[in-house]
Coordinates of C-alpha atoms and ligand atoms in Angstrom, one line a residue:
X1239 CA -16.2 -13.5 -8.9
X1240 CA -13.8 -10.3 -7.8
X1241 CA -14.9 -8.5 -11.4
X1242 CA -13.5 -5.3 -11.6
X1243 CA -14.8 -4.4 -15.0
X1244 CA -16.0 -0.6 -14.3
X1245 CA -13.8 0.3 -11.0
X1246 CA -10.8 2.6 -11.1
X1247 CA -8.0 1.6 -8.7
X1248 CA -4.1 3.6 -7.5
X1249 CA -2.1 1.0 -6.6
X1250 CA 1.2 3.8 -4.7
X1251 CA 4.4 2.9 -5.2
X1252 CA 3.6 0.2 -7.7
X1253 CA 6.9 0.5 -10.2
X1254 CA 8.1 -2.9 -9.2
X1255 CA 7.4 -5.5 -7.0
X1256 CA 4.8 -5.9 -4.4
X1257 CA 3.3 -3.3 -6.0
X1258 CA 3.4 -3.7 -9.2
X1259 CA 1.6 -7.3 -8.1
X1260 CA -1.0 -5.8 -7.3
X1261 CA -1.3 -3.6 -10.4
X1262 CA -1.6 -6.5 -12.2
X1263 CA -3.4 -8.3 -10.2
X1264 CA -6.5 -5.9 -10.2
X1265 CA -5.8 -5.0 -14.2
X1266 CA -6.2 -8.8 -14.7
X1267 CA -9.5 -9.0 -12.8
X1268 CA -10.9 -6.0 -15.4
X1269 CA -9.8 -2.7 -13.3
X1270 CA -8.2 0.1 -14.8
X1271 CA -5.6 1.0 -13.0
X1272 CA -3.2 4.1 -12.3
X1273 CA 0.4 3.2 -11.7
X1274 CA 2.0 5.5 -8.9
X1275 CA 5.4 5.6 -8.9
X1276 CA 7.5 8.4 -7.6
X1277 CA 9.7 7.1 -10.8
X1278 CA 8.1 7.6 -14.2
X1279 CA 10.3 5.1 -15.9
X1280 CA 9.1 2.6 -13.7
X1281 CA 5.6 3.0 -13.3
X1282 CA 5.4 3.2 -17.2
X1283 CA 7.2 -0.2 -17.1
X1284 CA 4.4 -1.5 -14.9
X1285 CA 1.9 -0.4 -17.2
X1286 CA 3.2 -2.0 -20.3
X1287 CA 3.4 -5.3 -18.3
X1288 CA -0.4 -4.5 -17.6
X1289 CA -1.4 -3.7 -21.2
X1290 CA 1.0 -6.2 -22.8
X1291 CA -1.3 -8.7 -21.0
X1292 CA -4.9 -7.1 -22.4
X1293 CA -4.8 -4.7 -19.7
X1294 CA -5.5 -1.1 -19.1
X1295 CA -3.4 1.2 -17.1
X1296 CA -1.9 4.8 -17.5
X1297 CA 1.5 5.7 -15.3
X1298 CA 0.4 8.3 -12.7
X1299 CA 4.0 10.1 -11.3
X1300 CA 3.7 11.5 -8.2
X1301 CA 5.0 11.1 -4.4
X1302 CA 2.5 10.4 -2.3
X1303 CA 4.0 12.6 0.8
X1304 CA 3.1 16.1 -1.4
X1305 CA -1.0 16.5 -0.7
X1306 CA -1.0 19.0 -3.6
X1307 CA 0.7 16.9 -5.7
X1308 CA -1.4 13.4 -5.3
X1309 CA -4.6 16.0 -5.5
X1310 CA -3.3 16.5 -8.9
X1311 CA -2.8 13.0 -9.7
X1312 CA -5.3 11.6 -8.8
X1313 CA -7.7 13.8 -10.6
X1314 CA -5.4 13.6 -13.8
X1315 CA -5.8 9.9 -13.0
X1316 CA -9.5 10.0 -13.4
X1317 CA -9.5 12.2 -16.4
X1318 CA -7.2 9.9 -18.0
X1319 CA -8.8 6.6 -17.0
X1320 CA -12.5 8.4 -17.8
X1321 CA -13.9 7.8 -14.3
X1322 CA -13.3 8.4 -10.5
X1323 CA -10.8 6.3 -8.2
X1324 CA -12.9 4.1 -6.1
X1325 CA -10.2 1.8 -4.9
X1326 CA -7.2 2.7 -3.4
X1327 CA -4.1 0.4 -2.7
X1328 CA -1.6 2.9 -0.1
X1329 CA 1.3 0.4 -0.8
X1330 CA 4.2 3.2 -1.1
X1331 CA 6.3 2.3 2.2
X1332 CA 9.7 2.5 1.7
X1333 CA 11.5 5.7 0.9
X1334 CA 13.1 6.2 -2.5
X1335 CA 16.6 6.4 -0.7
X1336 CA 16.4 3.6 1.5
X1337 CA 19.4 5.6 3.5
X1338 CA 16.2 7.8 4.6
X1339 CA 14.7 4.4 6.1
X1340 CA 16.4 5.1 9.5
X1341 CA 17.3 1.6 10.4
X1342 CA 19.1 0.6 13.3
X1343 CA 18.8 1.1 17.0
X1344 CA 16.4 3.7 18.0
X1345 CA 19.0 5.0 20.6
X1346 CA 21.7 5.4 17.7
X1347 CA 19.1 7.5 15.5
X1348 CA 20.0 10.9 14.9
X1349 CA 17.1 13.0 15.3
X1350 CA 16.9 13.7 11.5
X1351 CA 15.7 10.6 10.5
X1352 CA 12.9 10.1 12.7
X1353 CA 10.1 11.6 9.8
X1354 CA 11.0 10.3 6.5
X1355 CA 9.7 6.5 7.3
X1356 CA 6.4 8.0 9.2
X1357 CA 6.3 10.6 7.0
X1358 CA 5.3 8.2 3.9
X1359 CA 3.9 5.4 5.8
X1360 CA 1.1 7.5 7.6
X1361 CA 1.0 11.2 6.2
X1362 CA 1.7 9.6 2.3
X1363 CA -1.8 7.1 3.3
X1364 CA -4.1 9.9 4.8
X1365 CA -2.9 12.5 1.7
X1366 CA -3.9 9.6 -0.4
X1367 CA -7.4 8.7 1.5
X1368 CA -8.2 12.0 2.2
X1369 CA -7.9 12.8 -1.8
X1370 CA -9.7 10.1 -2.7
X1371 CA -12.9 9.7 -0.1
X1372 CA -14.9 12.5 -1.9
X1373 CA -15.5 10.6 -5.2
X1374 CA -15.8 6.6 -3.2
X1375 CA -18.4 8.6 -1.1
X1376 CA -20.2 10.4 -4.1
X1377 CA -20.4 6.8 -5.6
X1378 CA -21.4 5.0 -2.2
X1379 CA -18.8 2.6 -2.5
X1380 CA -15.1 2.7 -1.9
X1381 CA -12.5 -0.1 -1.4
X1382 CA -9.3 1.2 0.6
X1383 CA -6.2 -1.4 1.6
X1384 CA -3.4 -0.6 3.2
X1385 CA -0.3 -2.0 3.2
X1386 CA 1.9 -2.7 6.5
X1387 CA 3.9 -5.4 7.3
X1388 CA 5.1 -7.4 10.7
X1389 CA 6.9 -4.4 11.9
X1390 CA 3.7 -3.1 12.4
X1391 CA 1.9 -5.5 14.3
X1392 CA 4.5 -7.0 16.7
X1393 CA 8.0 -5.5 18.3
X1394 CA 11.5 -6.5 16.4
X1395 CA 15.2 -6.2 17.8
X1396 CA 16.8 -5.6 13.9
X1397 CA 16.5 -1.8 14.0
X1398 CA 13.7 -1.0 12.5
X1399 CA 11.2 0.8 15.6
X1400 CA 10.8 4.3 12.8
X1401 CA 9.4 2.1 10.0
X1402 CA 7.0 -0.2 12.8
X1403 CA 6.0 3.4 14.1
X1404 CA 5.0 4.2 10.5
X1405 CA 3.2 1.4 9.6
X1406 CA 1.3 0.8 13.5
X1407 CA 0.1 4.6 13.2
X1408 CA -1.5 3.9 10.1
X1409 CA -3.0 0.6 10.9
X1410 CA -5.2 2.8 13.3
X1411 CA -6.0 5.4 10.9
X1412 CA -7.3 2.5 9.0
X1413 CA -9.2 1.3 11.8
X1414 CA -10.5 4.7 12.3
X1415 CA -11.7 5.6 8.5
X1416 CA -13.5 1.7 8.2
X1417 CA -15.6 3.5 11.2
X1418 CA -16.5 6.7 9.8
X1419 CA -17.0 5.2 6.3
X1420 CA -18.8 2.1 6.6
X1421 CA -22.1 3.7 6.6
X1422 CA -21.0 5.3 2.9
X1423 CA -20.3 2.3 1.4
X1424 CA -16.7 2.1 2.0
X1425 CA -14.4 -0.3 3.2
X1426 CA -11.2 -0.4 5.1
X1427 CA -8.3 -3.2 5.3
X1428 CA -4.7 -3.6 6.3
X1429 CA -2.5 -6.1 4.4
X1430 CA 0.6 -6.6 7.0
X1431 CA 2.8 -8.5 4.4
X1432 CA 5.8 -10.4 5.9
X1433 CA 9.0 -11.1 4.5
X1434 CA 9.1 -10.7 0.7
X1435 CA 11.6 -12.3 -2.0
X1436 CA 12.8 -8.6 -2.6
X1437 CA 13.4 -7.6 0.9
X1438 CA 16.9 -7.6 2.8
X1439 CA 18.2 -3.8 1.7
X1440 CA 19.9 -2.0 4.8
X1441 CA 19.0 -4.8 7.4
X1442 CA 19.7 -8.5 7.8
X1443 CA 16.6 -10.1 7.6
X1444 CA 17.7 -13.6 7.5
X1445 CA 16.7 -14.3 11.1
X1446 CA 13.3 -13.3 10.0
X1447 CA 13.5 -15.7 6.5
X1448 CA 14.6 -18.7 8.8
X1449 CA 11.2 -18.4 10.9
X1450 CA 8.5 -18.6 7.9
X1451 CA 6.9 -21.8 8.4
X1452 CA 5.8 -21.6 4.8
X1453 CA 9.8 -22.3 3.9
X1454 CA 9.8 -19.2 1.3
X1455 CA 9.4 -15.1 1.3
X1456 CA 6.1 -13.4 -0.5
X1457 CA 6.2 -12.5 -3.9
X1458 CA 4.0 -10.2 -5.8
X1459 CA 1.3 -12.4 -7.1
X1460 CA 0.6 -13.3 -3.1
X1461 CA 0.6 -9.8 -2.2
X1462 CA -1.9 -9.0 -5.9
X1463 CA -4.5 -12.2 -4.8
X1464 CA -5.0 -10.7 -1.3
X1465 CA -5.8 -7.0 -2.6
X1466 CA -7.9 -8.2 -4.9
X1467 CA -9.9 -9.9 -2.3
X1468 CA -10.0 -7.4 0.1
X1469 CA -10.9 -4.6 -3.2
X1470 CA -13.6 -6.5 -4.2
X1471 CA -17.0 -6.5 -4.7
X1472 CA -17.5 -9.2 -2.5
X1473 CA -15.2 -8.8 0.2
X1474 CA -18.0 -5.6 1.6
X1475 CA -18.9 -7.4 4.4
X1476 CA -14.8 -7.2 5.8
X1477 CA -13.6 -3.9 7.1
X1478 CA -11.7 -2.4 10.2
X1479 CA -9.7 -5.6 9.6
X1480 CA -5.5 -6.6 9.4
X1481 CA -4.6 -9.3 7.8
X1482 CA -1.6 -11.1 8.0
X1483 CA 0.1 -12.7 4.5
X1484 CA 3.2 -13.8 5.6
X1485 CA 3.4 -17.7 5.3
X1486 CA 2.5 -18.2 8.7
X1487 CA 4.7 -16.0 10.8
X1488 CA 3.3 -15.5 14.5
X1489 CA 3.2 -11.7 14.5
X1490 CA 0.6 -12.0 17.8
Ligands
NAD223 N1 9.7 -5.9 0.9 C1 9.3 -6.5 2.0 O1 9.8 -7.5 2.5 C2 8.1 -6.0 2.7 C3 7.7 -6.6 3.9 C4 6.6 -6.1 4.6 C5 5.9 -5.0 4.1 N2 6.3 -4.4 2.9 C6 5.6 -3.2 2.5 O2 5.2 -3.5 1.1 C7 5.2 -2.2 0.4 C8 6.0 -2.4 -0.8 O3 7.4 -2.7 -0.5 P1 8.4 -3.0 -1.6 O4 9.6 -3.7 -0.9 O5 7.8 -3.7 -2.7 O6 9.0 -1.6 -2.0 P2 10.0 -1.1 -3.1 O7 10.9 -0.2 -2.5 O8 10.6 -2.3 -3.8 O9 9.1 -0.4 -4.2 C9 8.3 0.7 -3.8 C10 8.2 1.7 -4.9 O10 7.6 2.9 -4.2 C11 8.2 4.0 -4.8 N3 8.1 5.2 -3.9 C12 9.0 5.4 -2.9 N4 8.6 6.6 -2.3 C13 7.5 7.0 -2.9 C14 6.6 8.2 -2.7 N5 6.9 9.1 -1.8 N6 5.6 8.3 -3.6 C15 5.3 7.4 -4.5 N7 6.1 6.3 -4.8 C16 7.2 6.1 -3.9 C17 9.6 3.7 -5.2 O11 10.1 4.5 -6.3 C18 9.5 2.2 -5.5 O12 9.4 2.0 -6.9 C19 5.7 -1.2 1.4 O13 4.5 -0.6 2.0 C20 6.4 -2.0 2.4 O14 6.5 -1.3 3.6 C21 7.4 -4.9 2.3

């Protein structure tokens, strides 16, 4: 089961943790896998965690809000990985300057902060999709996930209305694209994550922590089991979908 031996996956965004879980994750089930990183440094260290483990992965540099630039990389990707993309992870989320995040209350927001969260969350996913839909559809099969996370699925008083915005615009992009390419033989999921072990920069999450029934925040390897479900061969039957890994938060 969840044999990836042939299948070329991006995994955004995946220099270090969640990420980078899910890097491995697929690399360990046979995928080879391009790193994105906006930092070269640390999508290289991702791929020698991947290929110091048997793997095979190549570091692919490039920020996912720049269409031209992720058209490049992904077709450098391919050439370098000898093959087409035909699963895409959109887990880049959280700007490089987390100052750019715009937390706090949305009446305190100066204007000039509003885009950068939406920006990557929703315009960094379709550049991404967009790229990538010609070769899934040439192949007649496609996996696509999506990460979000509980900000995205339910409202929260701890400042953080910009990044929700983000993440519920592209949960119904997702929902939208399953739609149009079901019939192609691609799928479309949404992995809301909840609180992970490295969360907790530029907002006090501890509220949040206290309320996992579970007793502990994600780590990567959760985050890498459930994309490799959803990527799978087996999981075609399951698209349009979010699902919620958080250790049992109510997010409804
Ligand atoms: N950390 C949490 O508690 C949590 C909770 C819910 C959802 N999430 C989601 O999980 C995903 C990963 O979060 P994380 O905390 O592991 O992030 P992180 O900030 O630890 O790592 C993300 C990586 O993305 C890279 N990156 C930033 N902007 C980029 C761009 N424009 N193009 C390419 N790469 C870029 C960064 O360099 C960084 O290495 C995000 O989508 C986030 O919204 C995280």
């Amino acid at each position: 089961m969840f044999d990836f031996t042939g299948h070329i996956a991006l995994v955004t965004g995946a220099g270090r943790n969640a990420g980078a879980g899910m890097a491995r994750a697929l690399a360990g089930q046979g995928a080879a896998v391009a790193v994105n990183d906006l930092d070269l440094g640390r999508a290289e260290d991702t791929c020698a965690q991947i290929e110091q483990a048997g793997g095979r992965a190549v570091p692919a540099p490039f920020d996912v809000t720049d269409l031209d630039a992720v058209r490049a990389g992904v077709a450098k990707a391919g050439t370098d990985l000898g093959g087409t993309v035909d699963v895409l992870v959109n887990n880049a989320g959280i700007p490089a300057d987390i100052g750019d995040m715009g937390y706090g209350p949305f009446r305190d927001l100066d204007p000039a902060k509003w885009r950068t969260p939406v920006e990557i969350n929703l315009f960094g996913a379709m550049n991404c999709v967009h790229t990538v839909l010609p070769g899934m559809r040439e192949a007649g099969w496609g996996r696509i996930v999506q990460i979000s996370s509980g900000a995205g699925r339910v409202g929260l008083g701890m400042g953080v209305a910009l990044y929700g915005s983000g993440k519920s615009g592209v949960e119904g992009f997702i929902r939208h694209i399953s739609q149009e390419e079901a019939p192609a033989g691609i799928t479309a999921n949404v992995l809301a994550l909840g609180l992970m072990s490295n969360a907790g920069r530029g907002t006090d999450t501890s509220g949040v922590a206290a309320g996992i029934p579970t007793g502990r925040r994600g780590n990567p390897e959760d985050a890498g089991a459930a994309v490799v479900y959803l990527a799978s061969p087996e999981a075609s039957w399951l698209t349009g979908q979010t699902i919620d890994l958080n250790g049992g938060s109510q997010t409804r």
